[in-house]
Tab-separated table of C-alpha atoms in Angstrom:
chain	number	residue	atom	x	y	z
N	259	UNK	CA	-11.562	-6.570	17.129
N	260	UNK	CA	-14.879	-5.473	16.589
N	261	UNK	CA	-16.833	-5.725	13.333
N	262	UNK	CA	-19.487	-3.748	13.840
N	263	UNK	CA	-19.313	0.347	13.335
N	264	UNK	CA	-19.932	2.143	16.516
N	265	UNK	CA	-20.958	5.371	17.624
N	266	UNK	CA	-18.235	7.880	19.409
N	267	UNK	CA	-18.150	7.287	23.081
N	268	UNK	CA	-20.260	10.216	24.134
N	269	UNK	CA	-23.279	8.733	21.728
N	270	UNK	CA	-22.859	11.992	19.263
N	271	UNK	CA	-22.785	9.878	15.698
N	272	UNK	CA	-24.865	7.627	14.435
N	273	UNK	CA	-23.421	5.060	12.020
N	274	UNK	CA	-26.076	3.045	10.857
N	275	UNK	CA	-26.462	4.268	7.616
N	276	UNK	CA	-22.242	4.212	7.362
N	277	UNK	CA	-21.784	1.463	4.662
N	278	UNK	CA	-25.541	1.846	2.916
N	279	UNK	CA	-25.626	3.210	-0.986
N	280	UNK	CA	-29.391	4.475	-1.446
N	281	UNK	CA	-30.147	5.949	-4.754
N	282	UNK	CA	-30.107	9.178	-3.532
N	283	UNK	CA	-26.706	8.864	-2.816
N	284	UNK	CA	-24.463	9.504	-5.186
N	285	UNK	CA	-20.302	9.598	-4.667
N	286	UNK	CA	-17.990	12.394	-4.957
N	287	UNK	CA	-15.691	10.589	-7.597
N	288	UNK	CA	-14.293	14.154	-8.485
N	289	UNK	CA	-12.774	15.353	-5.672
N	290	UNK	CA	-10.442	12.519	-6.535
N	291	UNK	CA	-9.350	15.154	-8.688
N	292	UNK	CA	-9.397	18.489	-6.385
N	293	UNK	CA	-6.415	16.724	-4.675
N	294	UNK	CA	-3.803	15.401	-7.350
N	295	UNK	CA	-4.594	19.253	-8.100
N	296	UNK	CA	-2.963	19.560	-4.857
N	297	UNK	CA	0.358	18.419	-6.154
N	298	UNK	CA	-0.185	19.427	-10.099
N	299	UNK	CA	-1.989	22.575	-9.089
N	300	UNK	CA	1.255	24.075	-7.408
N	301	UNK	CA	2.732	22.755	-10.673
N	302	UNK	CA	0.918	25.383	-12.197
N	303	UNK	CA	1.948	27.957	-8.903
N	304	UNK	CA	5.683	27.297	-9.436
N	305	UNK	CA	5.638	27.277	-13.424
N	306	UNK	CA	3.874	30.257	-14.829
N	307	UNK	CA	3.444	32.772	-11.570
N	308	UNK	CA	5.596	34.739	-9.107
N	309	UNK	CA	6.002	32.889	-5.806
N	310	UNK	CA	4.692	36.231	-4.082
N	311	UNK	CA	1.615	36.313	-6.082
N	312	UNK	CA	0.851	32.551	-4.937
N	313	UNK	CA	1.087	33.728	-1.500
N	314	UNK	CA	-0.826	36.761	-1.945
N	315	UNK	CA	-2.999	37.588	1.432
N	316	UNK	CA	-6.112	36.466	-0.610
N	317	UNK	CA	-5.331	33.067	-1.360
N	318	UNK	CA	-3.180	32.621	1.862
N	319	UNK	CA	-6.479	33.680	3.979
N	320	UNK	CA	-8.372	30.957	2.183
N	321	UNK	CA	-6.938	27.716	3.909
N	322	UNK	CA	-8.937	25.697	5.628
N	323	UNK	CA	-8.583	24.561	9.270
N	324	UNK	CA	-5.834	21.530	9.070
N	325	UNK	CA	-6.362	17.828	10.412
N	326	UNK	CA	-3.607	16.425	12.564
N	327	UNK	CA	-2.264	13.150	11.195
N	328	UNK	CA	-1.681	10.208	14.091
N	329	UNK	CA	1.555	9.498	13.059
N	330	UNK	CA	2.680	13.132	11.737
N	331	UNK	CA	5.160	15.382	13.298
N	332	UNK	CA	5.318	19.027	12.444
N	333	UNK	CA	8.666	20.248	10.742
N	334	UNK	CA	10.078	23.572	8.705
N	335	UNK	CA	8.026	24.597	6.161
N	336	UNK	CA	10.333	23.474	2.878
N	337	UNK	CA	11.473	26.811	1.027
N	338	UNK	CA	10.381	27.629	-2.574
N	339	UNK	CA	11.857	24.389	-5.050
N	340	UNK	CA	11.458	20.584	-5.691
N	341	UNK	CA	10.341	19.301	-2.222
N	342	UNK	CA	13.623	16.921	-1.359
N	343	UNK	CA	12.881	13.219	-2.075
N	344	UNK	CA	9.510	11.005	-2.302
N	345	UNK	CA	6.016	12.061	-1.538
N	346	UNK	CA	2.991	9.640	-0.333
N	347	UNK	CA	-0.087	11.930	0.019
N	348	UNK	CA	-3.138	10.669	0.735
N	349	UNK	CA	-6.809	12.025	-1.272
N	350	UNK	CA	-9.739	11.235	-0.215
N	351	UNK	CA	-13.319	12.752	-1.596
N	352	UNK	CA	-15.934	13.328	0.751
N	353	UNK	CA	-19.396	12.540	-0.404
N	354	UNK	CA	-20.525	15.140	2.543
N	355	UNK	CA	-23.399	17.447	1.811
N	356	UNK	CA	-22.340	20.042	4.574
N	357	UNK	CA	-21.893	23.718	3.127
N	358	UNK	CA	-22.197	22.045	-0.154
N	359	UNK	CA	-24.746	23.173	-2.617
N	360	UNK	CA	-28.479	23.098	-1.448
N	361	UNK	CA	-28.844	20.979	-5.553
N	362	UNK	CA	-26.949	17.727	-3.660
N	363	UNK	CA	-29.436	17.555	-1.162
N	364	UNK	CA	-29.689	18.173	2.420
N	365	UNK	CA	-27.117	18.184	4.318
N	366	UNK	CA	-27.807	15.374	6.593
N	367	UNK	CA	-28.626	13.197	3.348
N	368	UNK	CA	-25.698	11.033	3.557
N	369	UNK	CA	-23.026	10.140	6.022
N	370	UNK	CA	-19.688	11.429	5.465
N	371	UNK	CA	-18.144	8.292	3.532
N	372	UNK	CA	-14.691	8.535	1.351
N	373	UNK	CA	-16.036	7.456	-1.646
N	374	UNK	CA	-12.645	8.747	-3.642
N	375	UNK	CA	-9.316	7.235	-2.073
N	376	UNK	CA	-6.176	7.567	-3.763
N	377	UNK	CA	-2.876	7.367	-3.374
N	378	UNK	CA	-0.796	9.913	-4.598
N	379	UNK	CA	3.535	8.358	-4.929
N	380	UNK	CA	6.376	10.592	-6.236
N	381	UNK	CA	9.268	8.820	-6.604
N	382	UNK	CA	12.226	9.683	-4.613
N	383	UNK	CA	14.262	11.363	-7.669
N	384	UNK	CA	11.046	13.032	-9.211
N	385	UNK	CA	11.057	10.807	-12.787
N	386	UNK	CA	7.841	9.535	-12.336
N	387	UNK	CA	4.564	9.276	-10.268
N	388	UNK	CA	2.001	7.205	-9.762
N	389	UNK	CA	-2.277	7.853	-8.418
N	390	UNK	CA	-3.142	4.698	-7.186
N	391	UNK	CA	-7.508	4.259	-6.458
N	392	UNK	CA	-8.855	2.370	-4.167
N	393	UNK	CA	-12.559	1.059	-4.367
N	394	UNK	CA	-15.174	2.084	-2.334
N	395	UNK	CA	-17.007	-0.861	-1.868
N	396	UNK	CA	-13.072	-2.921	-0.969
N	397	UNK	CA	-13.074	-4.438	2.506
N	398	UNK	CA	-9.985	-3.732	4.605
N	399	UNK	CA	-9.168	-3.844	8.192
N	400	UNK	CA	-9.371	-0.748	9.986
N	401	UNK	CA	-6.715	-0.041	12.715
N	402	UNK	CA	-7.524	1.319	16.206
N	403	UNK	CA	-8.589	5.225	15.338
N	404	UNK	CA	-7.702	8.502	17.244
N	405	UNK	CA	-10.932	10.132	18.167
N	406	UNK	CA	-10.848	13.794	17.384
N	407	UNK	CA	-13.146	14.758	20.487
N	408	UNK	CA	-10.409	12.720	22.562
N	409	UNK	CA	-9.894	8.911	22.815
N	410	UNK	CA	-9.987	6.306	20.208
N	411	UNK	CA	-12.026	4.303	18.738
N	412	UNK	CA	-11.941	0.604	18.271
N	413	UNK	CA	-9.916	-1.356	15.436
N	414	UNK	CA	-12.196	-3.451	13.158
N	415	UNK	CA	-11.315	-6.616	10.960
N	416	UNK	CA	-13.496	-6.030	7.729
N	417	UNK	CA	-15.486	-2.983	6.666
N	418	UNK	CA	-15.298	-0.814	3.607
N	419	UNK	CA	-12.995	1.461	3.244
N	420	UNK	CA	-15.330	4.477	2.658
N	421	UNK	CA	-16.281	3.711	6.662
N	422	UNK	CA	-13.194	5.371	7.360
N	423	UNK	CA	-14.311	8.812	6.879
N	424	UNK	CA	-16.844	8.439	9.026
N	425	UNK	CA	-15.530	6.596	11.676
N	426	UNK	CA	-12.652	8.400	12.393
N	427	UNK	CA	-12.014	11.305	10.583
N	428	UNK	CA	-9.174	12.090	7.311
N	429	UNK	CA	-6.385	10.519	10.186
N	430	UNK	CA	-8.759	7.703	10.349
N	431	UNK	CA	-8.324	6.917	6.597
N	432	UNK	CA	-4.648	7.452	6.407
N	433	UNK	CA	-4.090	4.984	9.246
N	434	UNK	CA	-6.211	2.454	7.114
N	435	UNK	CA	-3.911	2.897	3.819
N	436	UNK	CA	-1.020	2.788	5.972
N	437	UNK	CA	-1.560	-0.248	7.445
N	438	UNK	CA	-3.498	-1.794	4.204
N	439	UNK	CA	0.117	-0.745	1.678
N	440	UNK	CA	3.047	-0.958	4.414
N	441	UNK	CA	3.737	2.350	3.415
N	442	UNK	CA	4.174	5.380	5.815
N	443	UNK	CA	1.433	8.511	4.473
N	444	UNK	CA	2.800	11.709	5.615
N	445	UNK	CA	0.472	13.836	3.632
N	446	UNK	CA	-3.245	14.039	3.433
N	447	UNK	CA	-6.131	16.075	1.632
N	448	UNK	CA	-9.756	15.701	1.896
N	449	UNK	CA	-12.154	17.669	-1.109
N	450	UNK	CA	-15.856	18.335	-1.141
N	451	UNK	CA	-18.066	18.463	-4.640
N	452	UNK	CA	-17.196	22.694	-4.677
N	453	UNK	CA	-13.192	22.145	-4.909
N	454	UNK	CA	-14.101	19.759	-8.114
N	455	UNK	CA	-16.095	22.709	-9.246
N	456	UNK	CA	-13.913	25.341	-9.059
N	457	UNK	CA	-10.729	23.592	-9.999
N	458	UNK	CA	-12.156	22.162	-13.211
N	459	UNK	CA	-13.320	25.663	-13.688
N	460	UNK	CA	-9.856	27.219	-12.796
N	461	UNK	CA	-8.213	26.016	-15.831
N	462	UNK	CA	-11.210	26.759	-18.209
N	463	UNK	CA	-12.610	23.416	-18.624
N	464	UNK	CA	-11.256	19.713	-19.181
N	465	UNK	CA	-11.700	17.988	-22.444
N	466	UNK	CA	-12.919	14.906	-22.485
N	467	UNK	CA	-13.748	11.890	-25.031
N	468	UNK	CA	-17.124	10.144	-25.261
N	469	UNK	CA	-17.083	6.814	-27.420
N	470	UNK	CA	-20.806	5.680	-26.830
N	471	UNK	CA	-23.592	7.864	-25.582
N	472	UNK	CA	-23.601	8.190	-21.530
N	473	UNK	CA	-27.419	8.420	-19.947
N	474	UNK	CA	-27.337	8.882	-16.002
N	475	UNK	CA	-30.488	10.112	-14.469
N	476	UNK	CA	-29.095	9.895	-11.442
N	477	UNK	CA	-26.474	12.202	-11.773
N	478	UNK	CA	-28.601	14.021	-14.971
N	479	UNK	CA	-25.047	13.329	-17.474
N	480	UNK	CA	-26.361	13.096	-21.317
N	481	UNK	CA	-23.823	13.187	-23.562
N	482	UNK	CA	-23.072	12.382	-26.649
N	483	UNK	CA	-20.126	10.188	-28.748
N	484	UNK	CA	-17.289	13.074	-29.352
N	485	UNK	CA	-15.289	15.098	-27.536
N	486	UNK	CA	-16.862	17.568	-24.732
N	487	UNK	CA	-15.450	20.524	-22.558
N	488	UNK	CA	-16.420	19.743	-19.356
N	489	UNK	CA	-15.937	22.794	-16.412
N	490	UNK	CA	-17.900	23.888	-13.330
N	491	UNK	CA	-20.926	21.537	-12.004
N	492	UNK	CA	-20.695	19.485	-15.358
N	493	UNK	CA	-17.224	17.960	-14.884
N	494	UNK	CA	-18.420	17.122	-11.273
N	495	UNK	CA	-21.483	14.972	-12.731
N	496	UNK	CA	-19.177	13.305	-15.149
N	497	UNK	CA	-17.058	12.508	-12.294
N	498	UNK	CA	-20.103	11.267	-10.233
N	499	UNK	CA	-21.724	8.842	-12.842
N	500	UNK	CA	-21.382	5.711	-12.444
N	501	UNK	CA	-24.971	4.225	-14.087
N	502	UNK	CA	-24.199	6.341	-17.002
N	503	UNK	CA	-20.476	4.515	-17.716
N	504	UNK	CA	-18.830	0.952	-18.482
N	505	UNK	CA	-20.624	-2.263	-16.719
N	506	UNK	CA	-22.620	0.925	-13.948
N	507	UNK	CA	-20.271	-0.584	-11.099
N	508	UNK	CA	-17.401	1.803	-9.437
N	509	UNK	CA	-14.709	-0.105	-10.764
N	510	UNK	CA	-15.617	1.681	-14.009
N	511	UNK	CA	-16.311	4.319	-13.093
N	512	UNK	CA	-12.909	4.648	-11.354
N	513	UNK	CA	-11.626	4.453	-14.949
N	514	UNK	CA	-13.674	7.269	-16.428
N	515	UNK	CA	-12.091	9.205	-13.412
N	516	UNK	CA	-8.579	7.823	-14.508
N	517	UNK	CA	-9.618	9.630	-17.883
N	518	UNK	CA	-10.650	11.978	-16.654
N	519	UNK	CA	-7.868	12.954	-14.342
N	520	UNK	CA	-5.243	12.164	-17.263
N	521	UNK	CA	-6.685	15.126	-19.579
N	522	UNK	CA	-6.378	17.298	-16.659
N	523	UNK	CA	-2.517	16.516	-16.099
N	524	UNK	CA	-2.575	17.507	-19.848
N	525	UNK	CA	-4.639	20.590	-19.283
N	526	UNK	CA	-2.541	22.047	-16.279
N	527	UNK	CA	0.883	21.251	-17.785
N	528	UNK	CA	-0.371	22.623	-20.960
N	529	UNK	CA	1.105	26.387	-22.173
N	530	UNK	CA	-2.375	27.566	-22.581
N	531	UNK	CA	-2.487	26.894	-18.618
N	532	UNK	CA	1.139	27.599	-17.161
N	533	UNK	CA	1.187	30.861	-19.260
N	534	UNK	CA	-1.922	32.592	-18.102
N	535	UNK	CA	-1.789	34.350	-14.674
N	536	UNK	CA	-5.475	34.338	-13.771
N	537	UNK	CA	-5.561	30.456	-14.377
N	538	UNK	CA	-2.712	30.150	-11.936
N	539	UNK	CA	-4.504	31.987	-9.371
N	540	UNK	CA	-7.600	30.636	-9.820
N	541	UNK	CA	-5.955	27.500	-9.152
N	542	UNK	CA	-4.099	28.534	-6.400
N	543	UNK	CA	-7.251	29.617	-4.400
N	544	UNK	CA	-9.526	26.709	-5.432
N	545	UNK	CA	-7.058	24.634	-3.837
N	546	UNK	CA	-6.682	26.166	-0.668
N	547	UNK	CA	-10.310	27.237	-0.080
N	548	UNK	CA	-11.532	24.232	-0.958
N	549	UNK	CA	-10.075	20.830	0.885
N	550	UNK	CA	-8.888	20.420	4.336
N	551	UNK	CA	-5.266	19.261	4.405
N	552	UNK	CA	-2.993	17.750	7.186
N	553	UNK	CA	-1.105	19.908	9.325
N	554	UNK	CA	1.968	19.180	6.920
N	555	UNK	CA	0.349	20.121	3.867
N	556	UNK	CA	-1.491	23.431	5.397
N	557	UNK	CA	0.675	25.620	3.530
N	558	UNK	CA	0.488	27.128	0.047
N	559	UNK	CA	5.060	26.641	0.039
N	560	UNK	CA	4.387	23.098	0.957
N	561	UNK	CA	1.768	22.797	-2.237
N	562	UNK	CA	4.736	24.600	-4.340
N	563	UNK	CA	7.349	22.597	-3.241
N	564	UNK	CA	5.509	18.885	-3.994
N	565	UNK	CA	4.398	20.844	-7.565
N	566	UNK	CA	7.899	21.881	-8.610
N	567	UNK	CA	8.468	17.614	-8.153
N	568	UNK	CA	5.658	17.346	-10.508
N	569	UNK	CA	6.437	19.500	-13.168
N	570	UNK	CA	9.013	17.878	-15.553
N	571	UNK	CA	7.556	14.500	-14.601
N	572	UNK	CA	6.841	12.920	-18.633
N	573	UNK	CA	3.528	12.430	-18.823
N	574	UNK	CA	4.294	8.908	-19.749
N	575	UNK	CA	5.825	8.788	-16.320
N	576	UNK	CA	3.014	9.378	-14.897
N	577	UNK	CA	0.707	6.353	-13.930
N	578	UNK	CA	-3.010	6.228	-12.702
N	579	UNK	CA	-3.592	2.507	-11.545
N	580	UNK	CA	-6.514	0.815	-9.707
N	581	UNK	CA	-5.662	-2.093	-6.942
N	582	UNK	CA	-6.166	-5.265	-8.350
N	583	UNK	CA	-9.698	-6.755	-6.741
N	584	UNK	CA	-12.062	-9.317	-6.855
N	585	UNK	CA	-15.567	-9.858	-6.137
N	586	UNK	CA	-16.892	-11.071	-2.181
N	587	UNK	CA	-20.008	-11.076	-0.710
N	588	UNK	CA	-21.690	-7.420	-0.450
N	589	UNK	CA	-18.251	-5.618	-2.306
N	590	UNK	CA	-14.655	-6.871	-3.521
N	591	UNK	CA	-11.301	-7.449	-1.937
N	592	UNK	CA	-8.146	-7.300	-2.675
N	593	UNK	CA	-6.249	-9.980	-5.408
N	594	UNK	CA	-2.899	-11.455	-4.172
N	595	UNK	CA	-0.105	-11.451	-4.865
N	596	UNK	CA	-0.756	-8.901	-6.972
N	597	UNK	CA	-1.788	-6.018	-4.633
N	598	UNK	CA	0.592	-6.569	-2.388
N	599	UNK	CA	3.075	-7.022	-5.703
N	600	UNK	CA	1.811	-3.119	-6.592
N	601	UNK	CA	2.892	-1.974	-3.187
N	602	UNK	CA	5.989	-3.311	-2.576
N	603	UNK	CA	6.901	-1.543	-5.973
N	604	UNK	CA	5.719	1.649	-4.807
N	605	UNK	CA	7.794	0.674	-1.519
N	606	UNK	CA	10.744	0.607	-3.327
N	607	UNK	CA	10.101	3.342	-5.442
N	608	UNK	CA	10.511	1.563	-8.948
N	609	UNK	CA	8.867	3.417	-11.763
N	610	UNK	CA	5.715	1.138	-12.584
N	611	UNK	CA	4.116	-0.142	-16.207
N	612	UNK	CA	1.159	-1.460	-16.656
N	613	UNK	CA	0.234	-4.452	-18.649
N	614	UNK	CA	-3.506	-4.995	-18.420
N	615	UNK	CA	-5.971	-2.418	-20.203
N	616	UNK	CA	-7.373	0.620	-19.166
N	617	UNK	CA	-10.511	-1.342	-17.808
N	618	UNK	CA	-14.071	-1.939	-18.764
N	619	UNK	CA	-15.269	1.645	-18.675
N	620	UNK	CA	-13.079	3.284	-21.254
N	621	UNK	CA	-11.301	2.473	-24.653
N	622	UNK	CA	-8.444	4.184	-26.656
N	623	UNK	CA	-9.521	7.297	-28.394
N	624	UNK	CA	-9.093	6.425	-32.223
N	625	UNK	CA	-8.857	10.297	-32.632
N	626	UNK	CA	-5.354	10.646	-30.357
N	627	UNK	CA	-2.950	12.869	-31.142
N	628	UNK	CA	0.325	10.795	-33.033
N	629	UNK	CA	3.986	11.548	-32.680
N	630	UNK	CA	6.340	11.986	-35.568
N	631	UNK	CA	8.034	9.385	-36.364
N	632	UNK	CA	11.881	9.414	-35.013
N	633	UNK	CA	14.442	10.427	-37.335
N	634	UNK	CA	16.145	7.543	-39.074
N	635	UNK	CA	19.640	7.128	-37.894
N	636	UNK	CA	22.363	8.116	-39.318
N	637	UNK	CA	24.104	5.355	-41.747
N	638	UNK	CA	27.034	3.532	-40.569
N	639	UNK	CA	30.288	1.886	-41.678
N	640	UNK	CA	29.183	-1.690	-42.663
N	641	UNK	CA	33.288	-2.417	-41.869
N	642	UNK	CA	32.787	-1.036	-38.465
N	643	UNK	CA	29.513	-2.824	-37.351
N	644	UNK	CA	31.162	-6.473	-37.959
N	645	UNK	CA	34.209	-5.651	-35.453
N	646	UNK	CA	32.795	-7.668	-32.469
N	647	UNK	CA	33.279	-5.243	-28.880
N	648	UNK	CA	36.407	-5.251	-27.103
N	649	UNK	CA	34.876	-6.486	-24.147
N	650	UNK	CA	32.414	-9.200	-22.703
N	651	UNK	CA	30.632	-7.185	-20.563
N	652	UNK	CA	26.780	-7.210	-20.795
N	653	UNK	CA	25.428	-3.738	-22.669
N	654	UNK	CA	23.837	-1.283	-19.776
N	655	UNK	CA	20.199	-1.180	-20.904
N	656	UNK	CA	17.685	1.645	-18.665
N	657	UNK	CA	15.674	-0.429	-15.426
N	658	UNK	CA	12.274	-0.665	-16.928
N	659	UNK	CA	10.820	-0.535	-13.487
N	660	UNK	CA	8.184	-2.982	-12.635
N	661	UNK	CA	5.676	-4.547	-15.107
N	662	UNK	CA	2.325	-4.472	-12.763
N	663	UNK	CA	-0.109	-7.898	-13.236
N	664	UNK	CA	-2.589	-7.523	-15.697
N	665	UNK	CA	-5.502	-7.639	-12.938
N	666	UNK	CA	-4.075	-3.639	-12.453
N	667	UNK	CA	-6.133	-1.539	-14.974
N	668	UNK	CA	-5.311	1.884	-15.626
N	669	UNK	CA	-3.505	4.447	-17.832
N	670	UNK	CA	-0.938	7.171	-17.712
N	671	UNK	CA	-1.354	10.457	-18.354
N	672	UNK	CA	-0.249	10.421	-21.948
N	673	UNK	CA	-2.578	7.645	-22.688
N	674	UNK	CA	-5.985	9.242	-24.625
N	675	UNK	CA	-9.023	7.146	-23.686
N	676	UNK	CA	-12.748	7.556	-24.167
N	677	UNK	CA	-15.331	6.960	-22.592
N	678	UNK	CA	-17.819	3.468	-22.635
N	679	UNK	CA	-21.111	5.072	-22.183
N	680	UNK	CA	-24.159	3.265	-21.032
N	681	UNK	CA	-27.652	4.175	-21.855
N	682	UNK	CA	-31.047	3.915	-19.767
N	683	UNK	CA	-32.278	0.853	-21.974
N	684	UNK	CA	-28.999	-0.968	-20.880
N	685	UNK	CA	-29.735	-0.111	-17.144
């Protein structure tokens, strides 16, 4: 194997600058969230619109071009209705500056590095879900790489996994995660700054929950403690900080994104959202006209069908986890038994808990909304309870799926979390 990032045979890419973070270059942490959009996005399609309206010529004529997955083979487009069993779908955010706005620089600024990679899991009988993040800065192996212009490119032992972008394209990634989880990725989305944008936009804003004053010059995010409406080119800088957040390392800022991601579940599965037609749409066409999706997911039925597996999912059920890592020389690895613990879960599609916090960059919101208490039950026949059971069978309690190490930070979607904000003197 070679270690070393190469050009494409016929000399056309450079990849010098492939691994290198200058200050200029800031990640696309929110198009992490253009792509579980993907999935709850059609939630929105299926819930609170007409199937023919989601398929009207103008957001049908806004797909992008599709990418080919290596190991993907091209079947009937699913009708209208829960898409049958499990879903893996890969998202990855593109820190490209092509077609992008002129304000993130130009457009050969940066590589084209996957700074946002996440693992979307449905479970095979739609009760729960799970977005599992990867690091930017984690060194994996990368597997031998189909090269879009025709031949492949070489497998490598260690590099980071936002090389994989570059290197080989979306199919390049989804090999990587494949062969990094066990698990086989049939699904794929990749989402520039503009689909963060307009999604975040789509649904009128995302709230979200500031504990300590964030100061980023880099991304220019000032805000204050207290809750904030966050939409457009705003929710995109939140997304982006990383100085501005926790300890200023990605690890927390993946869990201002987990935060962040979490009060847009809420958002889109809200009534306020599934009831209003124009939010529909608008979500409908920020999703197609802004991401490039594998030839399986290049179709606004496809998005439907995954969305209508979505839509009843509790949002308790719903998990947002970050691979358990630790630190190495020039980025972090992964932690066993414990990652390969997470996967073998997701393998076997158990329903997962998490028993660690929500990580370093966030903290519960003291302000979160409380449920009323249960009713209390109704009384019983003292008599009664003291007649031991007819039988010695053990009583059928519910599987409570699989309690994750500690080392897995995270939160579900029901969980309400602010954010640890950092200011300039403490950077």
């Amino acid at each position: 194997m070679s270690d070393q990032l190469r050009p494409r045979s016929n000399g056309s890419q450079n990849l010098k600058t492939v691994a290198r973070h200058g200050r200029l270059k800031k990640s696309n942490a929110a198009v992490t969230v253009a792509k579980f959009l993907a999935g709850s996005l059609a939630v929105v399609l299926v819930s609170g619109f007409s199937v023919g309206a989601i398929a009207a010529y103008d957001v049908a004529a806004s797909v992008q071009p599709s990418v080919h997955l290596a190991n993907e083979t091209n079947g009937p487009v699913p009708s209208i209705g829960a898409i049958d069993g499990g879903v893996n779908m890969l998202i990855v955010g593109s820190d490209s500056r092509v077609g992008q706005d002129a304000a993130f620089g130009p457009e050969d600024s940066t590589g084209d590095l996957n700074d946002v990679t996440m693992l979307l899991h449905i479970s095979e009988d739609h009760s729960n879900a799970s977005v599992i993040s990867f690091p930017r800065d984690m060194f994996v192996s990368i597997p031998s790489c189909p090269d879009p212009e025709g031949g492949s490119f070489s497998a490598m032992s260690s590099q980071k996994i936002n090389t994989t972008l570059t290197y080989g394209g979306l199919a390049c990634t989804v090999l990587t995660v494949e062969k990094l989880t066990g698990l086989s990725i049939p699904f794929a989305a990749e989402v520039q700054f503009s689909g963060v944008m307009a999604m975040s936009s789509a649904v009128g804003g995302v709230p979200v929950c500031v504990a300590s004053r964030i100061e980023d010059e880099y991304t220019g995010t000032f805000l204050d403690p207290g809750e904030h409406m966050l939409a457009g080119y705003d929710a995109l800088q939140f997304l982006r900080t990383r100085h501005g957040v926790g300890d200023g390392g990605d690890l927390t800022r993946i869990n201002n994104q987990q935060l962040f991601m979490s009060s847009l579940v809420r958002t889109i599965k809200s009534a306020d959202t599934l009831s209003d037609p124009a939010k529909v749409y608008a979500l409908a066409k920020a999703v197609t006209g802004n991401m490039r999706l594998s030839d399986s997911l290049n179709s606004v039925t496809t998005l439907a069908s995954i969305a209508v597996a979505l839509k009843d999912i509790d949002l308790d059920q719903v998990v947002f986890a970050q691979v358990p890592t630790g630190s190495t020389a020039g980025g972090v690895k992964a932690v066993q038994p414990s990652f390969d613990n997470l996967f073998e879960a997701v393998a076997a599609d158990q329903p997962l808990a998490l028993s660690g916090t929500t990580g370093r960059g966030t903290v519960a919101d003291p302000n979160a909304p409380v449920e009323a208490a249960p009713a209390p039950a109704a009384t019983t026949d003292p008599i009664a309870t003291d007649v031991p059971a007819a039988t010695d069978a053990p009583v059928a309690t519910e599987a409570p799926g699989v309690v994750l190490s500690e080392s897995v930070t995270g939160q579900t979607a029901g969980d309400y979390t602010c954010t640890r904000g950092r200011t300039l003197e403490n950077q």
